[in-house]
Amino acid sequence: MLVEKITTDPAEAPRVTRGAIVRMRRARWRVVDIRPFDGCAIVTLAGLAPPRAGLERRVLTPFDTIEPIERTRRARIVKAGAWTRACRALVAGDTPPASLRSAARARIDLLAHQLEPALAIVRGLGCRVLLADEVGLGKTIQAGLIASELRERGAIDRLLVLAPAGLREQWVAELHGRFAIEATLVDAHSLRRIASTLPIDLNPWTTLSAAVASIDYVKRPEVLPLAARCLWDLIVVDEAHASAADSDRRAAVHALCARASYALLLTATPHSGDERAFESLCAIGSIGDERDDPLLVFRRTRHDAGLAARRRVHTLRVRSSPDEQRVHRALARYSQAVRAERGDACLALAVLHKRALSSAWALAESIDRRLAMLAAPAGADAGEQLTLPMFDVNGDFTPEDDAPAWPEGVGLADADRERRLLGPIAGAARAAAARESKVAALNRLLRRIGESVVVFTEYRDTLQHLRALLQRPSLALHGGLTREERACALNAFIHRPGSVLLATDAAGEGLNLHHSCRTVINLELPWNPMRLEQRIGRVDRIGQAHTVHAFHLIADGAGELRILRRLRERIDAAKAAIGAPDPLGIVEVTIDEL
């Protein structure tokens, strides 16, 4: 048995082993781990009696005195239950090489597929892992199991989880509740509080053994250098597909992962049909060629995991109203004029068409802002300002669902002509916004369903407009909510059967709503198939007791059928590359059949 001294004087030091019962600070503890260093040792202790029962503490010897408690050699008579528990603990603790030590103590339902990544790391097959299982197969549990196992073996001391802002509390709760890992939610407030107790030249990040932070907070230029100065042993990147493209977000994540001993990337949607984005994702944290620094990829479907898939997808084609048809005709005339003058503006113009497909209200808002810019005096600063984090010091907000700025390169040299073309669009859009056909279809669909529903849309202004027109009370979840507001909305939805939750993609990522809901409605099709699967995955997860239903509302005569075909092509490409799921389904009805 491995024996390690925990004081620095060999002549006087009592010897203890992992599992020994000791006395420290007038209380009884069990030794969980011993990490020896030159002249000292870090000892992890678990409390045995109230009020410390179940608590873990780390102490530094010889600055704390630890005294072994001699066990009696006489046999002790115990009840059958205590004897059984002791035997189970001995069996669980006697793990052979390349097996897991922490899984038996974790508060999880052990599923075979969830053990495979941790076993691969323990066996030394790699240090970078891409967990790309289908939505709802327990990637958070697998990541927590890896972290717990590496900590149990003394392979890591410091853990950093980078997640979307809305998932930070969920990560802290999962690590604590399932794996007894005490993680700190890091934002500007918590760092100020920690820094106030430290010497002025000490980096507060260095005091954290397990931290959970927003990716968008950590990437800030005033935050990243301090976070990067710490040597993190394991970095977990949740919803890693959001850091795949070339951006400051990816640069920050790559810089941190490249210095970590282990990097774990989590995403249910690694491939959007864009091969370059997928390669960018796979390269996060890489410091060498593929032979020296391999990426372990785990991609399991529900069928692979032995779980039945119960999902029905419905495509509902909605007839556009005359006002909506006028909007799209007027927008087409403006687009034709811009292309005739500029030639290469197709990609930029797609932003306006995307706004029109989201809602007539959203398009009207964008057109009104453009008309205000054209009416401003020459030289006046009438442009749209960039969103700055000065009012979001804690990184709670997510700007992805904000209304986009007017596309660069879209406009006409003759401002008067542009105003004449934009005016009819604004007028028709305002008229159409009062009686949008998709809103009417949604109201009819909600009456038919009669149970809790999540409705997704891309833009925050569309969500707010939709909330005003719905015939049922609703809750809102978008990127402009604080942590407390978000928690309040989710709690109300979960505890009020029959509720309607309106959510944007930016705010809905990573939510676990499968215990309270089984239906998702997409007001418009996102242009990225990954987002479509992410939306449905909020309710289609392990533990869902009912058949999941997803409804896609498609506007006839507005170009949305072309988006549907393009999505199909990208999904087929992703399926060929990694076996991605099909969130479009095969069931199709028209709105008249509801």
Coordinates of C-alpha atoms in Angstrom, one line a residue:
M1 CA 0.0 0.0 0.0
L2 CA 1.3 3.5 -0.9
V3 CA 2.3 5.4 2.3
E4 CA 3.1 9.1 2.2
K5 CA 4.4 11.3 5.0
I6 CA 2.5 14.5 5.7
T7 CA 5.0 16.4 7.8
T8 CA 8.4 17.5 6.9
D9 CA 10.5 15.9 9.7
P10 CA 11.1 12.2 8.9
A11 CA 12.0 11.4 12.5
E12 CA 8.8 12.8 14.1
A13 CA 6.3 12.5 11.3
P14 CA 3.5 10.0 11.8
R15 CA 2.6 8.0 8.7
V16 CA -0.9 8.0 7.2
T17 CA -2.4 6.6 4.1
R18 CA -5.3 7.6 1.9
G19 CA -8.4 6.4 3.7
A20 CA -6.8 6.8 7.2
I21 CA -8.8 8.3 10.1
V22 CA -7.1 11.4 11.5
R23 CA -7.7 14.2 13.9
M24 CA -7.2 17.8 12.7
R25 CA -8.5 21.0 14.5
R26 CA -10.2 18.9 17.2
A27 CA -12.4 17.0 14.6
R28 CA -12.2 13.5 13.0
W29 CA -11.6 13.3 9.3
R30 CA -10.8 10.7 6.6
V31 CA -7.8 11.3 4.4
V32 CA -9.0 11.5 0.8
D33 CA -5.8 12.6 -1.0
I34 CA -2.2 13.5 -0.3
R35 CA -0.2 15.7 -2.7
P36 CA 3.5 15.9 -1.5
F37 CA 5.7 18.8 -2.4
D38 CA 9.2 20.0 -1.3
G39 CA 8.9 20.7 2.4
C40 CA 5.1 20.4 2.6
A41 CA 2.0 18.5 1.4
I42 CA -1.6 19.3 0.5
V43 CA -3.9 16.9 2.2
T44 CA -7.6 16.6 1.3
L45 CA -9.8 15.6 4.2
A46 CA -13.5 14.5 4.4
G47 CA -15.4 15.2 7.6
L48 CA -16.8 12.1 9.4
A49 CA -19.1 13.6 12.1
P50 CA -21.6 16.5 12.3
P51 CA -21.3 19.4 11.6
R52 CA -18.5 18.5 9.2
A53 CA -19.9 15.2 7.9
G54 CA -19.6 15.1 4.1
L55 CA -17.5 18.3 3.9
E56 CA -14.1 18.3 2.1
R57 CA -11.3 20.5 3.2
R58 CA -7.7 21.0 2.0
V59 CA -5.0 21.7 4.4
L60 CA -1.3 22.4 4.1
T61 CA 1.1 20.5 6.4
P62 CA 3.2 21.0 8.4
F63 CA 1.3 24.3 9.0
D64 CA -1.7 22.3 10.1
T65 CA -1.1 19.4 12.4
I66 CA -2.7 16.0 11.5
E67 CA -2.6 13.3 14.0
P68 CA -3.4 9.6 13.0
I69 CA -6.1 7.9 15.1
E70 CA -5.1 4.4 16.0
R71 CA -7.8 1.9 15.2
T72 CA -8.7 -0.8 17.7
R73 CA -7.6 -4.3 16.7
R74 CA -10.7 -5.9 18.3
A75 CA -13.5 -7.0 16.0
R76 CA -16.5 -4.6 16.1
I77 CA -20.0 -6.0 15.9
V78 CA -22.1 -3.9 13.5
K79 CA -25.5 -4.2 11.9
A80 CA -26.0 -5.9 8.5
G81 CA -26.7 -2.6 6.8
A82 CA -23.4 -1.0 8.0
W83 CA -21.5 -4.1 7.1
T84 CA -23.0 -4.1 3.5
R85 CA -22.1 -0.4 3.1
A86 CA -18.5 -0.9 4.2
C87 CA -18.1 -3.8 1.8
R88 CA -19.5 -1.8 -1.1
A89 CA -17.1 1.1 -0.2
L90 CA -14.1 -1.3 -0.2
V91 CA -15.1 -2.8 -3.6
A92 CA -15.7 0.6 -5.1
G93 CA -12.4 1.9 -3.8
D94 CA -10.4 -1.1 -5.1
T95 CA -10.3 -0.1 -8.8
P96 CA -8.0 -1.9 -11.2
P97 CA -5.8 0.1 -13.5
A98 CA -7.6 2.0 -16.3
S99 CA -10.9 1.9 -14.5
L100 CA -12.9 4.7 -12.9
R101 CA -12.8 5.5 -9.2
S102 CA -15.3 8.4 -8.9
A103 CA -18.2 7.0 -10.9
A104 CA -19.6 4.9 -8.1
R105 CA -19.9 8.0 -5.8
A106 CA -21.3 10.3 -8.4
R107 CA -25.1 11.0 -8.1
I108 CA -25.8 9.9 -11.6
D109 CA -27.6 7.0 -13.3
L110 CA -24.7 5.1 -14.8
L111 CA -25.1 4.7 -18.6
A112 CA -22.4 2.9 -20.5
H113 CA -21.9 5.6 -23.2
Q114 CA -21.4 8.3 -20.6
L115 CA -18.4 6.4 -19.1
E116 CA -16.4 6.0 -22.4
P117 CA -14.8 9.4 -22.6
A118 CA -13.5 9.3 -19.0
L119 CA -12.2 5.8 -19.6
A120 CA -10.4 7.0 -22.8
I121 CA -8.6 9.8 -20.9
V122 CA -7.7 7.6 -18.0
R123 CA -6.1 5.1 -20.4
G124 CA -4.0 7.9 -21.9
L125 CA -5.6 7.9 -25.4
G126 CA -5.6 11.7 -25.6
C127 CA -5.8 15.0 -23.8
R128 CA -8.2 16.9 -26.2
V129 CA -11.7 15.6 -26.5
L130 CA -14.7 16.6 -28.6
L131 CA -17.9 15.4 -27.0
A132 CA -20.4 15.6 -29.9
D133 CA -23.2 13.3 -28.9
E134 CA -26.7 14.1 -30.0
V135 CA -28.7 16.6 -28.0
G136 CA -29.9 15.3 -24.7
L137 CA -27.4 12.4 -24.1
G138 CA -25.8 13.9 -21.0
K139 CA -22.6 15.7 -22.2
T140 CA -22.6 17.8 -19.0
I141 CA -22.6 14.6 -16.9
Q142 CA -19.7 13.2 -19.0
A143 CA -17.7 16.3 -18.6
G144 CA -18.3 16.3 -14.8
L145 CA -17.3 12.7 -14.6
I146 CA -14.0 13.4 -16.4
A147 CA -13.3 16.3 -14.1
S148 CA -14.1 14.3 -11.0
E149 CA -12.0 11.3 -12.1
L150 CA -9.0 13.4 -12.9
R151 CA -9.3 15.2 -9.6
E152 CA -9.6 11.9 -7.8
R153 CA -6.4 10.6 -9.4
G154 CA -4.5 13.9 -8.6
A155 CA -4.0 14.6 -12.3
I156 CA -5.6 18.0 -12.1
D157 CA -6.0 20.7 -9.5
R158 CA -7.7 23.5 -11.4
L159 CA -10.8 23.4 -13.5
L160 CA -12.3 26.2 -15.7
V161 CA -15.7 25.8 -17.4
L162 CA -16.5 28.3 -20.2
A163 CA -20.2 28.4 -21.0
P164 CA -22.9 30.6 -22.4
A165 CA -24.0 33.2 -19.8
G166 CA -27.4 31.5 -19.2
L167 CA -25.8 28.2 -18.3
R168 CA -23.4 29.2 -15.6
E169 CA -25.7 28.5 -12.7
Q170 CA -26.6 25.2 -14.2
W171 CA -23.0 24.2 -14.4
V172 CA -22.3 25.2 -10.8
A173 CA -25.3 23.2 -9.6
E174 CA -24.5 20.1 -11.6
L175 CA -20.8 20.0 -10.5
H176 CA -21.8 20.4 -6.8
G177 CA -24.9 18.2 -6.8
R178 CA -23.6 15.3 -8.8
F179 CA -19.8 15.3 -8.3
A180 CA -19.2 17.3 -5.0
I181 CA -17.1 19.8 -6.9
E182 CA -17.4 23.2 -5.4
A183 CA -17.2 25.6 -8.3
T184 CA -17.3 29.4 -8.2
L185 CA -19.4 31.4 -10.6
V186 CA -17.0 34.1 -11.9
D187 CA -18.2 37.5 -13.0
A188 CA -17.0 41.1 -12.3
H189 CA -18.9 41.2 -9.0
S190 CA -17.3 37.9 -7.7
L191 CA -13.8 38.9 -8.8
R192 CA -14.1 42.3 -7.1
R193 CA -15.3 40.5 -3.9
I194 CA -12.3 38.1 -4.0
A195 CA -9.8 40.8 -4.9
S196 CA -10.9 42.9 -1.9
T197 CA -9.6 40.1 0.4
L198 CA -6.2 39.7 -1.3
P199 CA -3.0 41.7 -1.6
I200 CA -3.3 44.3 -4.4
D201 CA -0.8 42.5 -6.7
L202 CA -2.4 39.0 -6.4
N203 CA -4.5 37.8 -9.4
P204 CA -7.9 36.7 -8.0
W205 CA -8.2 33.9 -10.7
T206 CA -5.3 32.1 -9.0
T207 CA -7.3 31.5 -5.9
L208 CA -10.0 29.5 -7.6
S209 CA -9.7 25.7 -7.9
A210 CA -12.9 25.4 -10.0
A211 CA -14.4 28.3 -11.8
V212 CA -17.4 28.7 -14.2
A213 CA -17.5 31.8 -16.4
S214 CA -19.2 33.2 -19.4
I215 CA -17.2 32.8 -22.7
D216 CA -18.2 36.4 -23.6
Y217 CA -17.0 37.7 -20.3
V218 CA -13.6 35.9 -20.3
K219 CA -12.9 37.1 -23.9
R220 CA -13.0 40.8 -22.9
P221 CA -9.6 42.4 -23.3
E222 CA -9.5 43.5 -19.6
V223 CA -10.4 40.0 -18.4
L224 CA -8.6 37.5 -20.7
P225 CA -5.0 38.4 -19.7
L226 CA -5.7 37.7 -16.0
A227 CA -7.5 34.4 -16.7
A228 CA -4.8 33.3 -19.1
R229 CA -2.0 33.8 -16.5
C230 CA -3.4 30.9 -14.5
L231 CA -2.3 27.4 -15.5
W232 CA -5.7 25.6 -15.8
D233 CA -5.4 21.8 -15.8
L234 CA -8.7 21.1 -17.4
I235 CA -10.8 23.5 -19.5
V236 CA -14.4 22.6 -20.5
V237 CA -15.9 24.6 -23.3
D238 CA -19.7 24.2 -23.4
E239 CA -21.6 24.9 -26.7
A240 CA -18.2 24.9 -28.4
H241 CA -19.7 25.3 -31.9
A242 CA -20.2 29.0 -31.0
S243 CA -16.4 29.4 -30.8
A244 CA -15.7 27.6 -34.1
A245 CA -15.7 30.6 -36.5
D246 CA -12.8 33.1 -36.7
S247 CA -13.6 35.6 -34.0
D248 CA -12.3 37.1 -30.7
R249 CA -14.3 34.4 -29.0
R250 CA -12.5 31.6 -30.7
A251 CA -9.1 33.3 -30.2
A252 CA -9.7 33.5 -26.5
V253 CA -10.9 29.9 -26.1
H254 CA -8.0 28.6 -28.2
A255 CA -5.4 30.6 -26.2
L256 CA -6.7 29.2 -22.9
C257 CA -7.1 25.6 -24.1
A258 CA -3.7 25.5 -25.7
R259 CA -2.1 26.0 -22.3
A260 CA -4.3 23.5 -20.4
S261 CA -3.3 19.9 -19.7
Y262 CA -6.7 18.7 -20.8
A263 CA -9.3 20.4 -23.1
L264 CA -12.9 19.2 -23.4
L265 CA -15.2 20.6 -26.1
L266 CA -18.9 20.0 -25.8
T267 CA -21.4 20.4 -28.6
A268 CA -24.4 18.5 -29.9
T269 CA -24.1 20.3 -33.3
P270 CA -20.4 20.3 -34.3
H271 CA -21.1 20.4 -38.1
S272 CA -23.4 22.9 -39.8
G273 CA -22.6 21.8 -43.3
D274 CA -19.6 24.2 -43.4
E275 CA -16.4 22.1 -43.5
R276 CA -14.1 25.0 -42.6
A277 CA -16.1 25.8 -39.5
F278 CA -15.9 22.2 -38.4
E279 CA -12.1 22.1 -39.0
S280 CA -11.8 25.3 -36.9
L281 CA -13.7 23.7 -34.1
C282 CA -11.5 20.6 -34.1
A283 CA -8.3 22.7 -34.0
I284 CA -9.2 24.5 -30.7
G285 CA -6.5 23.9 -28.2
S286 CA -4.2 22.1 -30.7
I287 CA -0.5 22.7 -30.2
G288 CA 0.9 20.3 -32.8
D289 CA 0.1 18.1 -35.7
E290 CA -2.6 15.4 -35.4
R291 CA -0.1 12.6 -34.6
D292 CA 1.4 14.5 -31.6
D293 CA -1.9 16.1 -30.3
P294 CA -4.8 13.9 -31.4
L295 CA -8.4 14.9 -30.9
L296 CA -10.6 12.2 -29.5
V297 CA -14.1 12.5 -31.0
F298 CA -17.2 10.9 -29.4
R299 CA -20.3 11.1 -31.5
R300 CA -23.1 8.9 -30.3
T301 CA -26.7 8.9 -31.4
R302 CA -29.7 7.8 -29.3
H303 CA -29.7 4.5 -31.2
D304 CA -26.0 4.0 -30.3
A305 CA -26.8 4.7 -26.7
G306 CA -29.7 2.2 -26.7
L307 CA -32.3 4.9 -26.2
A308 CA -35.5 5.1 -28.3
A309 CA -36.0 8.2 -30.3
R310 CA -39.5 9.6 -30.1
R311 CA -39.7 12.7 -32.1
R312 CA -42.2 14.0 -34.7
V313 CA -41.4 17.0 -36.8
H314 CA -44.2 18.9 -38.6
T315 CA -43.7 21.5 -41.4
L316 CA -46.6 23.9 -41.4
R317 CA -46.9 26.1 -44.5
V318 CA -48.6 29.4 -43.8
R319 CA -50.3 31.5 -46.5
S320 CA -48.9 35.1 -46.5
S321 CA -51.4 37.9 -46.3
P322 CA -51.8 40.5 -49.1
D323 CA -49.9 43.1 -46.9
E324 CA -47.1 40.6 -46.3
Q325 CA -46.9 39.9 -50.1
R326 CA -46.6 43.7 -50.7
V327 CA -43.7 43.8 -48.2
H328 CA -41.7 41.1 -50.0
R329 CA -42.4 42.7 -53.5
A330 CA -41.3 46.1 -52.3
L331 CA -38.2 44.6 -50.7
A332 CA -37.4 42.7 -53.9
R333 CA -37.6 46.0 -55.9
Y334 CA -35.2 47.7 -53.4
S335 CA -32.8 44.7 -53.5
Q336 CA -32.8 44.8 -57.3
A337 CA -31.9 48.5 -57.3
V338 CA -29.0 47.9 -54.9
R339 CA -27.7 45.0 -56.9
A340 CA -27.9 47.0 -60.1
E341 CA -25.8 49.7 -58.6
R342 CA -23.4 47.8 -56.4
G343 CA -23.4 44.3 -58.0
D344 CA -21.9 42.4 -55.0
A345 CA -24.4 43.1 -52.3
C346 CA -26.3 39.8 -52.3
L347 CA -24.9 38.6 -49.0
A348 CA -25.5 41.9 -47.2
L349 CA -29.1 42.1 -48.6
A350 CA -29.7 38.7 -47.1
V351 CA -29.8 40.3 -43.7
L352 CA -32.9 42.4 -44.7
H353 CA -34.6 39.4 -46.2
K354 CA -33.9 37.5 -43.0
R355 CA -35.4 40.2 -40.9
A356 CA -38.5 40.1 -43.2
L357 CA -38.9 36.4 -42.7
S358 CA -38.7 36.8 -38.9
S359 CA -41.5 39.3 -38.8
A360 CA -42.9 42.3 -40.6
W361 CA -42.3 44.3 -37.4
A362 CA -38.6 43.4 -37.3
L363 CA -38.2 44.6 -40.9
A364 CA -40.1 47.8 -40.2
E365 CA -37.8 48.6 -37.3
S366 CA -34.7 48.2 -39.5
I367 CA -36.2 50.2 -42.3
D368 CA -37.2 53.0 -40.0
R369 CA -33.7 53.2 -38.6
R370 CA -32.3 53.4 -42.1
L371 CA -34.7 56.2 -43.1
A372 CA -33.7 58.1 -39.9
M373 CA -30.0 57.8 -41.0
L374 CA -30.8 59.1 -44.5
A375 CA -32.8 62.1 -43.0
A376 CA -29.9 63.1 -40.7
P377 CA -27.9 66.2 -41.7
A378 CA -24.6 65.5 -43.6
G379 CA -21.9 64.7 -41.1
A380 CA -24.2 64.0 -38.2
D381 CA -23.6 60.8 -36.3
A382 CA -26.8 59.1 -37.1
G383 CA -25.2 55.6 -37.4
E384 CA -26.0 52.7 -35.1
Q385 CA -23.6 52.4 -32.2
L386 CA -21.8 49.2 -31.3
T387 CA -23.1 47.5 -28.1
L388 CA -20.6 48.0 -25.4
P389 CA -20.3 46.0 -22.1
M390 CA -20.3 49.0 -19.8
F391 CA -23.8 48.2 -18.6
D392 CA -23.1 44.4 -18.5
V393 CA -20.2 44.2 -16.1
N394 CA -21.0 40.6 -15.1
G395 CA -21.4 39.2 -18.6
D396 CA -25.1 38.4 -18.2
F397 CA -26.3 39.7 -21.5
T398 CA -26.0 38.0 -24.9
P399 CA -26.1 40.4 -27.9
E400 CA -26.6 37.8 -30.6
D401 CA -30.4 38.3 -30.6
D402 CA -30.2 42.1 -30.9
A403 CA -31.5 43.7 -34.1
P404 CA -28.5 43.8 -36.6
A405 CA -27.0 47.0 -37.8
W406 CA -27.8 48.1 -41.3
P407 CA -25.7 45.9 -43.6
E408 CA -22.5 47.6 -44.8
G409 CA -22.6 48.2 -48.5
V410 CA -26.4 48.2 -48.8
G411 CA -27.7 51.5 -50.1
L412 CA -28.0 53.8 -53.1
A413 CA -25.9 56.8 -54.1
D414 CA -29.1 58.8 -54.6
A415 CA -30.5 59.2 -51.1
D416 CA -33.8 60.6 -52.4
R417 CA -34.3 57.5 -54.6
E418 CA -33.5 55.2 -51.7
R419 CA -36.0 56.9 -49.5
R420 CA -38.7 56.5 -52.3
L421 CA -37.9 52.8 -52.4
L422 CA -37.8 52.3 -48.6
G423 CA -40.9 54.2 -47.8
P424 CA -43.3 51.7 -49.3
I425 CA -41.5 48.8 -47.6
A426 CA -41.9 50.6 -44.2
G427 CA -45.6 51.4 -44.8
A428 CA -46.5 47.8 -45.9
A429 CA -44.5 46.3 -43.1
R430 CA -46.3 48.4 -40.4
A431 CA -49.6 47.4 -41.9
A432 CA -48.6 43.7 -42.1
A433 CA -47.3 43.8 -38.5
A434 CA -50.8 44.4 -37.1
R435 CA -52.1 41.1 -38.6
E436 CA -49.2 38.8 -39.2
S437 CA -50.3 35.5 -40.7
K438 CA -47.7 33.5 -38.7
V439 CA -48.9 35.0 -35.4
A440 CA -52.5 34.0 -36.3
A441 CA -51.4 30.5 -37.2
L442 CA -49.4 30.3 -33.9
N443 CA -52.5 31.4 -31.9
R444 CA -54.5 28.6 -33.5
L445 CA -51.8 26.1 -32.9
L446 CA -51.5 27.0 -29.3
R447 CA -55.2 26.6 -28.8
R448 CA -55.0 23.1 -30.3
I449 CA -52.0 22.0 -28.2
G450 CA -53.3 23.2 -24.8
E451 CA -50.1 22.4 -22.9
S452 CA -46.7 24.0 -22.2
V453 CA -44.9 25.1 -25.3
V454 CA -41.6 26.7 -26.2
V455 CA -41.7 29.1 -29.2
F456 CA -38.3 30.1 -30.7
T457 CA -37.5 33.1 -32.8
E458 CA -34.1 34.6 -33.8
Y459 CA -34.5 38.3 -32.9
R460 CA -35.4 40.0 -29.6
D461 CA -37.6 42.6 -31.2
T462 CA -39.7 39.9 -33.0
L463 CA -40.1 38.2 -29.6
Q464 CA -41.3 41.3 -27.9
H465 CA -43.7 42.0 -30.8
L466 CA -45.0 38.4 -30.7
R467 CA -45.6 38.6 -27.0
A468 CA -47.8 41.7 -27.5
L469 CA -50.0 39.9 -30.1
L470 CA -50.3 36.4 -28.5
Q471 CA -53.8 35.6 -27.2
R472 CA -52.2 33.7 -24.2
P473 CA -50.0 35.1 -21.4
S474 CA -46.4 34.2 -22.1
L475 CA -42.9 34.3 -20.5
A476 CA -39.9 35.7 -22.3
L477 CA -36.3 34.6 -22.4
H478 CA -33.8 36.6 -24.4
G479 CA -30.3 37.9 -24.3
G480 CA -31.2 41.1 -22.6
L481 CA -32.1 39.6 -19.3
T482 CA -30.0 39.6 -16.1
R483 CA -29.2 36.3 -14.4
E484 CA -32.0 36.9 -11.8
E485 CA -34.6 37.8 -14.5
R486 CA -33.7 34.7 -16.5
A487 CA -34.0 32.4 -13.5
C488 CA -37.4 33.9 -12.6
A489 CA -38.8 33.3 -16.1
L490 CA -37.5 29.7 -16.2
N491 CA -38.9 28.9 -12.7
A492 CA -42.3 30.3 -13.7
F493 CA -42.4 28.2 -16.9
I494 CA -41.4 25.0 -15.1
H495 CA -43.9 25.4 -12.3
R496 CA -46.9 26.6 -14.3
P497 CA -48.4 23.9 -16.5
G498 CA -49.7 25.2 -19.8
S499 CA -47.3 28.1 -20.0
V500 CA -45.9 29.6 -23.2
L501 CA -42.2 30.4 -23.2
L502 CA -40.9 32.7 -26.0
A503 CA -37.2 32.3 -26.4
T504 CA -34.4 33.4 -28.7
D505 CA -31.6 31.2 -29.8
A506 CA -29.1 33.3 -27.9
A507 CA -31.0 32.7 -24.6
G508 CA -32.3 29.2 -25.1
E509 CA -29.0 27.4 -25.6
G510 CA -28.4 24.5 -23.2
L511 CA -31.7 24.7 -21.4
N512 CA -33.2 21.5 -19.8
L513 CA -37.0 21.8 -20.2
H514 CA -37.8 18.1 -20.9
H515 CA -39.5 17.5 -17.5
S516 CA -42.1 20.3 -18.1
C517 CA -42.5 20.5 -21.9
R518 CA -42.5 18.3 -25.0
T519 CA -43.4 20.8 -27.8
V520 CA -41.2 23.3 -29.7
I521 CA -42.5 25.7 -32.3
N522 CA -40.1 27.6 -34.6
L523 CA -41.6 30.9 -35.8
E524 CA -39.1 31.1 -38.6
L525 CA -36.4 28.8 -39.9
P526 CA -32.8 29.7 -38.7
W527 CA -30.3 29.7 -41.5
N528 CA -28.0 27.4 -39.6
P529 CA -29.2 23.8 -39.2
M530 CA -27.3 23.5 -35.9
R531 CA -29.6 26.1 -34.3
L532 CA -32.7 24.1 -35.4
E533 CA -31.4 20.9 -33.7
Q534 CA -30.4 23.0 -30.6
R535 CA -34.0 24.3 -30.3
I536 CA -35.6 20.9 -30.4
G537 CA -33.0 19.6 -28.1
R538 CA -34.3 21.7 -25.2
V539 CA -37.1 19.2 -24.7
D540 CA -35.8 16.1 -26.5
R541 CA -33.4 14.8 -23.9
I542 CA -32.7 11.8 -21.6
G543 CA -35.6 11.7 -19.2
Q544 CA -38.3 13.0 -21.6
A545 CA -41.3 10.8 -20.9
H546 CA -43.4 11.7 -23.9
T547 CA -43.2 11.9 -27.7
V548 CA -41.5 15.2 -28.7
H549 CA -43.3 17.4 -31.3
A550 CA -41.5 20.1 -33.3
F551 CA -43.4 22.5 -35.6
H552 CA -41.7 24.7 -38.3
L553 CA -43.9 27.6 -39.6
I554 CA -43.0 28.2 -43.2
A555 CA -44.3 31.3 -45.1
D556 CA -45.6 30.6 -48.6
G557 CA -44.5 32.9 -51.3
A558 CA -41.8 34.7 -49.2
G559 CA -38.7 32.7 -50.2
E560 CA -38.7 30.6 -47.0
L561 CA -39.1 27.4 -49.1
R562 CA -35.7 28.2 -50.7
I563 CA -34.2 28.4 -47.2
L564 CA -35.8 25.0 -46.4
R565 CA -34.1 23.5 -49.5
R566 CA -30.8 25.1 -48.5
L567 CA -31.1 23.8 -45.0
R568 CA -31.8 20.3 -46.4
E569 CA -28.5 20.5 -48.4
R570 CA -26.5 21.6 -45.4
I571 CA -28.0 18.9 -43.2
D572 CA -27.2 16.2 -45.8
A573 CA -23.6 17.4 -45.9
A574 CA -23.4 17.2 -42.1
K575 CA -25.0 13.8 -42.1
A576 CA -22.4 12.6 -44.6
A577 CA -19.6 14.0 -42.5
I578 CA -20.5 13.0 -39.0
G579 CA -23.9 11.4 -39.1
A580 CA -25.7 14.5 -37.9
P581 CA -29.4 14.3 -37.0
D582 CA -32.2 15.6 -39.2
P583 CA -34.2 18.3 -37.5
L584 CA -36.4 19.0 -40.5
G585 CA -38.3 15.7 -40.4
I586 CA -40.8 14.3 -42.9
V587 CA -44.3 15.2 -41.7
E588 CA -45.8 18.1 -43.6
V589 CA -49.3 19.7 -43.2
T590 CA -50.8 23.0 -44.1
I591 CA -52.2 25.4 -41.6
D592 CA -55.7 24.8 -42.9
E593 CA -55.5 21.2 -41.6
L594 CA -55.0 22.2 -38.0

